[in-house]
């Protein structure tokens, strides 16, 4: 399949009072056209900062120190602010956790939806409003023509998130980055939004990066999963390979903490012990070693490289950064 996105050795840090916070430490991955990738890891592991680094949507204290990003065959690593604005408006759509931070509370929904269209596609207002109504219908908002004239607070949380999805899709982007888009919603609405995105993706063949701290949410949704820890990619494989054949102790821990039907009601789920990593220092060994029950001597001495190994399907890849084979407990 054709590649939409190629990311190589992305590194981002924040200037802090006494040094740097190393948030993204060499992230590499690719995304095919029409493919859906889930990015998972505990809160603070660098999911948002990595993906926002791709499109340079970062606070002023952030600094991208390395990396190459190729989108649709074009190297955008060195694109300036004007070029990046254009790319964000036309090629990349974004959906965030809290629609209220992205929607303007004082502007009618139709006007907000149309602004981007009028600006980036230079189409007339009446045509833009028709398009906006069409997209509201597409994301399952009934009475769309009427809704265009309402303000965000007149909609429920789930409906506002649908408006955000419509807004992200309106420019027909080739890539959508959805950053924990359902985290603030209750479980039923969450499931509806997941179904909606799956459905839209089939209709529009958009590539999607879906960021979440909840591995269970990705089941039956994404094609591939990339697991992050401490600003590193520690494992990446097809969905089934992650669920059935996890090879990183951290992924194993994430899977064990998913409640399953087998878990007795009321019984406590195992969580991953130990404290999250200190991002003020670059690790000299595996970043997960301090919390890892499989740890060997080498793990504290050298950062394991992200190696490509064969996945279960012929020709598929399973990338893994771990010195130990968790099946035998021995160094590989
Ligand atoms: N504005 C900021 N200033 C300093 N450090 C930050 C800032 N934003 C994020 N970080 C650091 O970067 C790390 C990664 O953050 P983030 O990508 O938001 O994590 P998540 O995986 O939860 O999306 C965090 O642990 C945090 O320490
Ligand atoms: Mg985040």
Short mmCIF file of C-alpha atoms in Angstrom, two decimals, residues 65-313:
data_model
loop_
_atom_site.label_atom_id
_atom_site.label_comp_id
_atom_site.label_asym_id
_atom_site.label_seq_id
_atom_site.Cartn_x
_atom_site.Cartn_y
_atom_site.Cartn_z
CA UNK A 65 15.66 18.75 17.99
CA UNK A 66 15.64 16.02 15.37
CA UNK A 67 13.50 14.12 12.91
CA UNK A 68 12.19 13.86 9.40
CA UNK A 69 8.50 13.94 8.54
CA UNK A 70 7.33 13.12 5.02
CA UNK A 71 3.62 13.64 4.33
CA UNK A 72 2.23 12.57 0.96
CA UNK A 73 5.70 12.47 -0.53
CA UNK A 74 6.66 15.93 0.69
CA UNK A 75 9.25 16.54 3.40
CA UNK A 76 7.53 18.89 5.84
CA UNK A 77 10.21 18.79 8.55
CA UNK A 78 11.43 22.24 7.66
CA UNK A 79 8.14 23.81 6.59
CA UNK A 80 7.70 27.35 7.95
CA UNK A 81 4.68 28.66 9.87
CA UNK A 82 2.74 29.73 6.77
CA UNK A 83 3.30 26.39 5.05
CA UNK A 84 2.41 24.51 8.24
CA UNK A 85 -0.83 26.49 8.60
CA UNK A 86 -1.78 25.53 5.08
CA UNK A 87 -0.93 21.86 5.67
CA UNK A 88 -2.93 21.79 8.93
CA UNK A 89 -5.92 23.40 7.27
CA UNK A 90 -6.03 21.23 4.20
CA UNK A 91 -4.13 17.96 4.61
CA UNK A 92 -4.40 17.21 8.32
CA UNK A 93 -7.53 17.31 10.46
CA UNK A 94 -7.44 17.23 14.24
CA UNK A 95 -9.90 16.05 16.88
CA UNK A 96 -9.13 16.76 20.53
CA UNK A 97 -10.42 15.45 23.83
CA UNK A 98 -12.40 18.50 24.83
CA UNK A 99 -14.44 20.07 22.04
CA UNK A 100 -15.07 23.13 24.19
CA UNK A 101 -11.40 24.11 24.00
CA UNK A 102 -11.48 23.93 20.21
CA UNK A 103 -14.92 25.38 19.56
CA UNK A 104 -15.51 29.08 20.01
CA UNK A 105 -18.41 29.43 22.50
CA UNK A 106 -19.46 32.78 21.03
CA UNK A 107 -19.67 31.70 17.40
CA UNK A 108 -22.50 29.81 15.75
CA UNK A 109 -21.58 26.29 14.67
CA UNK A 110 -22.16 26.91 10.97
CA UNK A 111 -19.85 29.91 10.94
CA UNK A 112 -17.10 27.95 12.71
CA UNK A 113 -17.40 25.08 10.28
CA UNK A 114 -17.35 27.41 7.29
CA UNK A 115 -14.38 29.58 8.23
CA UNK A 116 -11.85 26.90 7.31
CA UNK A 117 -13.61 26.08 4.04
CA UNK A 118 -13.82 29.70 2.96
CA UNK A 119 -10.19 30.30 3.91
CA UNK A 120 -8.54 27.17 2.60
CA UNK A 121 -10.74 26.23 -0.34
CA UNK A 122 -11.80 29.77 -1.25
CA UNK A 123 -15.44 28.86 -1.79
CA UNK A 124 -18.42 31.18 -1.30
CA UNK A 125 -20.35 31.39 1.97
CA UNK A 126 -23.62 29.84 0.78
CA UNK A 127 -21.77 26.91 -0.74
CA UNK A 128 -19.68 26.53 2.42
CA UNK A 129 -22.85 26.45 4.56
CA UNK A 130 -24.29 23.70 2.33
CA UNK A 131 -21.07 21.73 2.73
CA UNK A 132 -21.14 22.26 6.50
CA UNK A 133 -24.71 20.95 6.71
CA UNK A 134 -23.72 17.93 4.63
CA UNK A 135 -20.88 17.09 7.01
CA UNK A 136 -23.07 17.53 10.08
CA UNK A 137 -25.46 15.00 8.58
CA UNK A 138 -22.56 12.70 7.79
CA UNK A 139 -21.51 12.62 11.46
CA UNK A 140 -25.05 11.81 12.50
CA UNK A 141 -26.39 15.20 13.54
CA UNK A 142 -30.03 15.42 12.61
CA UNK A 143 -31.72 18.66 11.69
CA UNK A 144 -28.33 19.89 10.44
CA UNK A 145 -29.54 23.06 8.67
CA UNK A 146 -31.07 24.22 11.93
CA UNK A 147 -28.02 23.25 14.02
CA UNK A 148 -25.81 25.52 11.91
CA UNK A 149 -27.39 28.48 13.67
CA UNK A 150 -26.90 27.17 17.20
CA UNK A 151 -24.05 27.85 19.64
CA UNK A 152 -21.83 25.03 21.01
CA UNK A 153 -23.42 25.18 24.50
CA UNK A 154 -26.78 24.28 22.97
CA UNK A 155 -25.43 20.80 22.12
CA UNK A 156 -24.62 17.82 24.35
CA UNK A 157 -21.00 16.71 24.86
CA UNK A 158 -21.37 13.86 22.38
CA UNK A 159 -22.92 16.16 19.78
CA UNK A 160 -20.13 18.71 20.23
CA UNK A 161 -17.60 15.96 19.63
CA UNK A 162 -19.47 15.08 16.43
CA UNK A 163 -19.22 18.73 15.37
CA UNK A 164 -15.45 18.55 15.98
CA UNK A 165 -15.25 15.44 13.81
CA UNK A 166 -17.23 17.18 11.06
CA UNK A 167 -14.85 20.13 11.32
CA UNK A 168 -11.79 17.87 11.09
CA UNK A 169 -13.18 16.10 8.00
CA UNK A 170 -14.54 19.13 6.21
CA UNK A 171 -11.37 19.97 4.30
CA UNK A 172 -11.15 16.30 3.20
CA UNK A 173 -7.77 15.81 4.84
CA UNK A 174 -5.63 12.81 4.00
CA UNK A 175 -4.70 12.43 7.68
CA UNK A 176 -6.78 12.82 10.83
CA UNK A 177 -5.11 12.93 14.25
CA UNK A 178 -7.62 12.09 16.98
CA UNK A 179 -6.13 12.78 20.42
CA UNK A 180 -8.17 10.93 23.09
CA UNK A 181 -11.37 12.12 21.38
CA UNK A 182 -13.67 10.04 23.56
CA UNK A 183 -11.96 10.30 26.95
CA UNK A 184 -14.31 13.00 28.26
CA UNK A 185 -17.45 11.18 27.09
CA UNK A 186 -19.47 8.53 28.87
CA UNK A 187 -19.14 4.92 27.72
CA UNK A 188 -22.25 4.74 25.52
CA UNK A 189 -21.41 7.96 23.66
CA UNK A 190 -17.78 6.80 23.45
CA UNK A 191 -18.89 3.64 21.65
CA UNK A 192 -21.04 5.67 19.26
CA UNK A 193 -18.12 7.95 18.37
CA UNK A 194 -15.85 4.94 17.78
CA UNK A 195 -18.46 3.40 15.45
CA UNK A 196 -18.85 6.72 13.66
CA UNK A 197 -15.13 7.11 13.03
CA UNK A 198 -14.84 3.50 11.78
CA UNK A 199 -17.72 4.14 9.42
CA UNK A 200 -16.36 7.47 8.15
CA UNK A 201 -12.96 5.99 7.58
CA UNK A 202 -14.45 3.34 5.32
CA UNK A 203 -16.43 5.93 3.39
CA UNK A 204 -13.59 8.43 3.01
CA UNK A 205 -10.41 6.31 3.06
CA UNK A 206 -8.76 8.78 5.41
CA UNK A 207 -5.67 7.71 7.36
CA UNK A 208 -6.24 8.05 11.08
CA UNK A 209 -3.93 8.24 14.08
CA UNK A 210 -6.01 7.51 17.19
CA UNK A 211 -4.27 8.40 20.46
CA UNK A 212 -5.50 6.80 23.70
CA UNK A 213 -4.29 5.69 27.14
CA UNK A 214 -6.85 2.87 26.96
CA UNK A 215 -5.64 -0.17 25.03
CA UNK A 216 -9.04 -1.89 25.25
CA UNK A 217 -10.64 0.90 23.23
CA UNK A 218 -8.56 0.01 20.17
CA UNK A 219 -9.87 -3.57 19.88
CA UNK A 220 -11.78 -4.04 16.65
CA UNK A 221 -11.00 -0.50 15.57
CA UNK A 222 -7.44 0.07 14.38
CA UNK A 223 -5.18 -1.82 11.96
CA UNK A 224 -2.00 -1.42 13.95
CA UNK A 225 -0.99 -0.40 17.45
CA UNK A 226 2.10 1.53 18.50
CA UNK A 227 2.96 1.36 22.20
CA UNK A 228 4.90 4.25 23.71
CA UNK A 229 6.80 4.55 26.96
CA UNK A 230 8.80 7.52 28.20
CA UNK A 231 8.92 9.14 24.76
CA UNK A 232 10.08 5.94 23.06
CA UNK A 233 8.24 3.51 20.79
CA UNK A 234 8.62 0.20 22.63
CA UNK A 235 6.45 -2.04 20.45
CA UNK A 236 4.44 -1.77 17.26
CA UNK A 237 2.52 -4.45 15.38
CA UNK A 238 -0.80 -5.37 13.84
CA UNK A 239 -3.73 -5.21 16.26
CA UNK A 240 -4.05 -9.00 16.62
CA UNK A 241 -0.31 -9.44 17.16
CA UNK A 242 -0.38 -6.93 20.04
CA UNK A 243 -3.32 -8.70 21.68
CA UNK A 244 -2.26 -12.29 21.03
CA UNK A 245 1.51 -12.07 20.95
CA UNK A 246 2.72 -9.08 23.00
CA UNK A 247 6.51 -9.07 23.19
CA UNK A 248 7.27 -6.09 25.43
CA UNK A 249 6.82 -6.42 29.22
CA UNK A 250 5.12 -3.01 29.25
CA UNK A 251 2.56 -4.07 26.61
CA UNK A 252 1.96 -7.21 28.65
CA UNK A 253 1.27 -5.02 31.68
CA UNK A 254 -1.16 -2.85 29.72
CA UNK A 255 -3.02 -5.94 28.50
CA UNK A 256 -3.22 -7.43 31.99
CA UNK A 257 -4.85 -4.29 33.30
CA UNK A 258 -7.74 -4.53 30.81
CA UNK A 259 -10.87 -5.79 32.54
CA UNK A 260 -12.15 -8.88 30.77
CA UNK A 261 -15.29 -10.96 31.15
CA UNK A 262 -13.20 -13.45 33.07
CA UNK A 263 -12.31 -10.88 35.71
CA UNK A 264 -14.60 -11.36 38.68
CA UNK A 265 -16.74 -8.35 39.41
CA UNK A 266 -15.17 -6.32 42.15
CA UNK A 267 -11.75 -7.97 41.92
CA UNK A 268 -8.87 -5.58 41.53
CA UNK A 269 -7.09 -5.33 38.22
CA UNK A 270 -3.33 -5.64 38.26
CA UNK A 271 -1.64 -2.35 37.49
CA UNK A 272 1.92 -1.78 36.46
CA UNK A 273 3.98 -1.24 39.60
CA UNK A 274 6.56 1.48 40.16
CA UNK A 275 6.66 5.16 39.34
CA UNK A 276 6.43 6.71 35.86
CA UNK A 277 9.78 7.69 34.37
CA UNK A 278 11.68 10.86 35.17
CA UNK A 279 11.84 12.79 31.90
CA UNK A 280 14.50 15.24 33.08
CA UNK A 281 17.26 12.77 32.28
CA UNK A 282 17.80 10.82 29.09
CA UNK A 283 17.85 7.16 30.07
CA UNK A 284 21.12 5.26 29.62
CA UNK A 285 19.33 1.89 29.66
CA UNK A 286 15.83 0.69 28.82
CA UNK A 287 13.43 3.37 30.10
CA UNK A 288 11.09 0.66 31.43
CA UNK A 289 13.82 -1.29 33.29
CA UNK A 290 13.13 0.27 36.73
CA UNK A 291 9.58 -1.17 36.63
CA UNK A 292 10.27 -4.37 34.70
CA UNK A 293 10.02 -7.84 36.24
CA UNK A 294 11.95 -9.38 33.30
CA UNK A 295 14.95 -7.06 33.78
CA UNK A 296 18.48 -8.39 33.12
CA UNK A 297 21.83 -6.67 33.57
CA UNK A 298 22.03 -5.38 30.00
CA UNK A 299 18.67 -3.60 30.40
CA UNK A 300 20.09 -0.98 32.77
CA UNK A 301 23.20 -0.45 30.63
CA UNK A 302 22.00 0.00 27.05
CA UNK A 303 18.84 1.37 25.46
CA UNK A 304 17.36 -1.52 23.44
CA UNK A 305 17.07 -0.71 19.72
CA UNK A 306 13.64 -0.89 18.07
CA UNK A 307 14.10 -4.04 16.01
CA UNK A 308 11.97 -5.28 13.15
CA UNK A 309 10.85 -8.90 13.57
CA UNK A 310 8.30 -10.88 11.51
CA UNK A 311 4.64 -10.60 12.55
CA UNK A 312 2.09 -13.44 12.46
CA UNK A 313 0.88 -12.69 8.92
#
